[in-house]
Amino acid sequence: MRPEAAPVIRLDDYTPAPYLIDKVDLNFRLAPKATTVTARLSVRRQEGTTPGTPLVLDGDGLALAGLALDGFPLSDDAYTATPDRLEIRKPPENPFELEIRTTIDPDANTELMGLYRSSGTYCTQCEAEGFRRITYFLDRPDVLAVYTTRIEARKSEAPVLLGNGNPVAAGDIEGTDRHFAVWHDPFPKPSYLFALVAGDLGHVADTFTTCSGRKVDLKIYVEHGREPWCGWAMDSLKRSMKWDEEVFGCEYDLDVFNIVAVSDFNMGAMENKGLNVFNDKYVLADPQTATDQDYANIEAVIAHEYFHNWTGNRITCRDWFQLCLKEGLTVFRDQEFSSDQRSRPVKRIGDIRLLKSHQFPEDAGPLAHPVRPQSYREINNFYTATVYEKGAEVVRMLKTLLGDDGFRAGIDLYFQRHDGEATTIEAFLTCFSEATATDLGQFARWYDQAGTPHVEVKSHYDKTARELTLELSQAIPPLPGQDKADPSVIPIRFGLIGPNGSDMPLGRVTGAKVQDDVLVLEEGTQKVTFSDVPNRPVVSLLRGFSAPVRLEFHQTTDDLLFQASHDSDPFNRWQAVQSLASRDLIQLTSDIRAGRKPEADGALVTAFGAILADRELDPAFKAQVLDLPGEADIARDIGRDVDPDAIHGARNALREAVARAHADTFLTLAEETEGETAFSPDAASAGRRALANRALSYYALSGADTAEALIERRYHDATNMTDLLAALTVLVHQGLAGAEEALRDYRKRYEKMSLAMDKWFMVQATAPLPDGLEKVKALTADPLYDISNPNRARSLIHAFATGNPTQFGRSDGKGFDFVADNVLTLDARNPQVASRLLTCFRSWRAYEPARAALAEAALLRISEADNLSRDSQDIADRCLQ
Ligand code: TRP
Ligand code: ZN
């Protein structure tokens, strides 16, 4: 380990802040290279703090330009200031006012934390610890203050000046080319929710009238010329505001709600009070540049950030260990919103695909951590799938266990009791516990134990006794720093499917708590008996994926096929096909490794045909069924000695078998949307396109001699980005003759539209072709490639590392080396983007020995590099531990 390893921050060490800051007056004099910030803080000693205790404020790379206490300059020996700390040695009696002046350089800010410029627009990002890059402060979420922000800038450079809260004053500064605006946010908030934006921006405007009749002005700000692409985001915002009133009783609380889209942004978006700042890919959409998936993502992210107004802003986190208090809950809320706006089962399948492909591997490897971590070195590395996605699953289980009414009673109590506070998971759970008179002590383990529980189930049916027995057990495999785990409360939604295909009524059940159709597993092992079961049922477990566990239930192929066509739960119909496919893919992989010819399972191939032929099924659902487990999913299921080439070969073999067996059906399905010119982003239309495009990609594999020409034609005839990108992807990924020409054409069409160009880079980065890496390297020299733009870097390097398993995991190690080089280059500019890229190495130990050694060498090279950021050092060290 390196000598100056960052200190470990522990949840157990939490202590309240010794001082509080009730009021903050900020004055920004904006200039690209030297912005001056004057902060006037009303500071008060916290009860319990000994008088005279030094006041220590956080900083990060700051230069102090002035300091006064109650209006008087401080003598040199009364304080010390370093770039990361300002200490007032002996603060006076309560309360006092501290005035701090700092000078910062937005143009030099490549980390995109604190105040920076994106395409000339000044903007801020303060979560988690960015405010300390603007001024010295108690930069922790349990210090809540009322902010007033004055912003001053040259009129020509920044005609638009935005802050948190409501606008209270604005005007010209006479005799100069400058102007100002003053914003006041009456709701006390932590510093991470502070924001300002200043620039030459266009906007679209609308209004929303809240349930109590208050009119709110809504605006979305974008670069000039992009206003026509804001319609879907605005529509999504209004639907979110309405939904939150209706479903959670949450009403908006300011006179204005502003959204700003910027093109340089580290993550998706940020929920700053009244002034959300977005990565522009989650705002801008029109049919020519955005896919159906983009539309769905925009709807979800707009909702997510809006919903934070109550879950995150009105009620915030006491400390960063409680991050899931706002994130898990808010993801749960945005998932519910999308489910209500679209197809609930299809949304659930998509969410679980994401959970299994991103969160499960995280939770099974060296970066595993509890939903609420107990320690960290760098908080930015904990904005993870576990905190967000598993955190949402934990909230969902709470709802499953307490029922709709119990859940609503608990959340109502939470809003009522903790409004205006910075609180904890314990306080959150107490609300549910009190509102429903339920002991949630054991349930709380979901927050504190890392790892995905494995739930093993054996079923036995006794015809004479008319009894079904299930033997269930749960365990979490050992993880770094967690040798063993205690049993969790696992709600298993289930049904017993009778021979006629419908669910049997339940008789007496012994051995476990059963609430309606939910069996609650609480012990390490449990034996559950169902009486009066007239026939052997097919047991459908974990319906709707009712708990984030790995279910090991060894059903026969016949039972799974039966479930695939009869389960009343659409999620489990999908899951049954996935389980069959995954079983076959594991078999095919080992055939390839043993030098045998891979022969796909005929019954499975036939099952796909039955689903395709079912006229009752939603096309979007069929598209999901046709989407086989990804290569990373197969690797995860195999678990060790992973050979990405064999997995890729296996998946191709199964895809080809399905394609050849059903070529005619695929052609018919692919042609179903042909000639459609009107575009609507609604779920039904998107579902039809998803199925047609999935069919097209299968048809391309069918060996039909008309396939290649059809795909080229589909590319050229496409009238929307969804169809265009689908055809381009088939051309490029299958290495078809028309690929190069189509790529040139696409580039010419979209060269000026960066979000569309990101897709152009991504399609090529994820092409599973033998010279994929060389192509990606060549693309880094493309004039449109720009490593300093996070979206662009992600669309090439991150997409390659996570979406091209055969080329990233090349047996010559060159894929690992290339990504390692890029981690190091990025790290010097933007540690957050670099360390996130670095997590693509987390499953390195699962590779077969030769690849594992090469990946380890690449990781070691990173961990030993000079001047590595705390972010990347933390990930590298944990991967290697
Ligand atoms: N809180 C934000 C969200 O939930 C995400 C976020 C955290 C973020 N840190 C960030 C966004 C840093 C951008 C940069 O959506
Ligand atoms: Zn969030």
mmCIF file of C-alpha atoms and ligand atoms in Angstrom, residues 113 125 127-128 265-271 304-305 308 326-327 383 388 832, ligand 1:
data_model
loop_
_atom_site.group_PDB
_atom_site.id
_atom_site.type_symbol
_atom_site.label_atom_id
_atom_site.label_comp_id
_atom_site.label_asym_id
_atom_site.label_seq_id
_atom_site.Cartn_x
_atom_site.Cartn_y
_atom_site.Cartn_z
ATOM 1 C CA MET A 113 -16.592 19.336 -8.894
ATOM 2 C CA GLN A 125 -21.585 20.313 -8.632
ATOM 3 C CA GLU A 127 -22.412 16.520 -3.924
ATOM 4 C CA ALA A 128 -20.757 14.967 -2.122
ATOM 5 C CA PHE A 265 -21.102 16.284 -16.220
ATOM 6 C CA ASN A 266 -19.684 13.490 -14.087
ATOM 7 C CA MET A 267 -22.895 11.565 -13.555
ATOM 8 C CA GLY A 268 -26.547 11.605 -14.594
ATOM 9 C CA ALA A 269 -28.012 14.606 -12.843
ATOM 10 C CA MET A 270 -28.118 16.467 -9.532
ATOM 11 C CA GLU A 271 -31.071 17.397 -7.359
ATOM 12 C CA HIS A 304 -35.690 10.842 -9.883
ATOM 13 C CA GLU A 305 -34.208 14.309 -9.395
ATOM 14 C CA HIS A 308 -35.425 14.089 -4.357
ATOM 15 C CA LYS A 326 -32.139 9.293 -0.130
ATOM 16 C CA GLU A 327 -30.866 7.285 -3.108
ATOM 17 C CA TYR A 383 -22.463 6.089 -5.537
ATOM 18 C CA TYR A 388 -28.916 2.896 -5.490
ATOM 19 C CA GLN A 832 -14.345 10.462 -10.533
HETATM 20 N N1 TRP B 1 -27.344 12.779 -6.171
HETATM 21 C C1 TRP B 1 -27.299 12.602 -7.581
HETATM 22 C C2 TRP B 1 -28.453 11.727 -8.018
HETATM 23 O O1 TRP B 1 -28.967 10.963 -7.289
HETATM 24 C C3 TRP B 1 -26.060 11.956 -8.099
HETATM 25 C C4 TRP B 1 -24.737 12.540 -7.793
HETATM 26 C C5 TRP B 1 -23.980 12.327 -6.700
HETATM 27 C C6 TRP B 1 -23.913 13.280 -8.646
HETATM 28 N N2 TRP B 1 -22.742 12.887 -6.832
HETATM 29 C C7 TRP B 1 -22.686 13.451 -8.020
HETATM 30 C C8 TRP B 1 -24.102 13.805 -9.895
HETATM 31 C C9 TRP B 1 -21.629 14.119 -8.632
HETATM 32 C C10 TRP B 1 -23.056 14.460 -10.502
HETATM 33 C C11 TRP B 1 -21.825 14.610 -9.897
HETATM 34 O O2 TRP B 1 -28.891 11.747 -9.110
#
